């Protein structure tokens, strides 16, 4: 898979561009139009003659069809031309993928793939994407903050994913969201505001993989860890969890269901307030152990530092599973502020809005009790048990393809 992504696929794209795409005949002509292929269409992508996309489709395109984008995206609407034909019409942008896309995977999305994608995107969009190293994980992996747009924008939003190891589809989601916004920075618009206007005025800070060690452990087992001491700790966690009847799984299944970091600490229980409330276990474990004190882990320190430095107006927390949204706690200082935003976002993402719980040391508890007034919502993607494969990804992508644009716009106008 990785060899295909790094070698064969770009070569095919280059061949397509060099030998099949029409080039301008003079310096005054516009550059070639973006070329995409149809994906996720199921029975086929419907193309309509009218931008309202009403009535009978004029064509139905199977997956893999090449099209050129003539106009847009305007929200999710694009005007397209089927490649090498005269057929033009309107379609839903969410079913199209740029032919030379960087973020690309048909299996599990690994830390190494993400790190390489970050380098490739930064090289491709040097003026639009800024990359910061914010620390190292327990097992020595770099922790990244990616900034889309203007780092000095008057407002910012923060998006993070992968704080729980087995929820590793979400880093892939946020990386694809990022690339889509970069691809259409000078072509796209949302609610009649251009992407450039939005992202010049609202910086998007993305922490794509909060817990890279835990994700590697969930994906590949103990062999993914670099430190022999951490491997021994993980083995001790299993012995303890079996002895205390926290698991009946085999060792391999136990590791695939891992939520914590490589020290057996649930990073989403390592914050304040509510630290230690309703603790699930007093020892390192695959899930539920909050640690010895708040902010003991490099991953929580890194995410906390990014949050304090960028002072976001809105935070999106990506978790899995259940297609539900957590938006409030009993102790939240900013419930009134967050009510309108959460209602707005859930009018776009059809997830069930959950009631208010009490603080238990989660990241959401921490931001809701900080000094920076903030809107925040936790979106639980997927409707099957974690970890789930990318066969479930199309549904998630269709639900979330426009979430960053919508959140940036909300921050911009409020």
Coordinates of C-alpha atoms in Angstrom, one line a residue, residues 110-116 135-144 209 212-214 216-217 220-234 262-263 299:
X110 CA -0.7 5.1 10.3
X111 CA 1.5 7.6 12.1
X112 CA 4.2 7.2 9.4
X113 CA 1.7 7.9 6.6
X114 CA 0.4 11.0 8.4
X115 CA 3.9 12.3 9.0
X116 CA 4.8 11.9 5.3
X135 CA 6.6 17.8 21.7
X136 CA 7.2 14.1 21.6
X137 CA 5.1 11.2 22.7
X138 CA 6.1 8.8 25.5
X139 CA 7.6 6.4 22.8
X140 CA 9.4 9.2 21.0
X141 CA 7.0 10.1 18.1
X142 CA 6.6 13.8 17.1
X143 CA 3.5 15.6 18.1
X144 CA 2.2 18.0 15.4
X209 CA -3.1 12.5 16.0
X212 CA 0.3 8.3 18.1
X213 CA 1.8 5.6 20.4
X214 CA -1.5 4.2 21.4
X216 CA 0.4 2.3 16.7
X217 CA -0.3 -0.2 19.5
X220 CA 0.0 -3.3 15.0
X221 CA 0.3 -4.7 18.6
X222 CA 3.3 -4.4 20.9
X223 CA 5.8 -4.7 18.1
X224 CA 4.9 -1.1 17.1
X225 CA 6.5 0.2 20.3
X226 CA 10.1 1.3 20.3
X227 CA 10.8 1.1 24.0
X228 CA 11.3 -2.4 25.6
X229 CA 10.2 -0.9 29.0
X230 CA 6.9 0.2 27.5
X231 CA 6.3 -3.2 26.0
X232 CA 6.8 -4.7 29.5
X233 CA 4.4 -2.1 30.9
X234 CA 1.8 -3.1 28.3
X262 CA 1.8 3.8 25.7
X263 CA 1.9 4.3 29.5
X299 CA 0.4 14.2 24.9

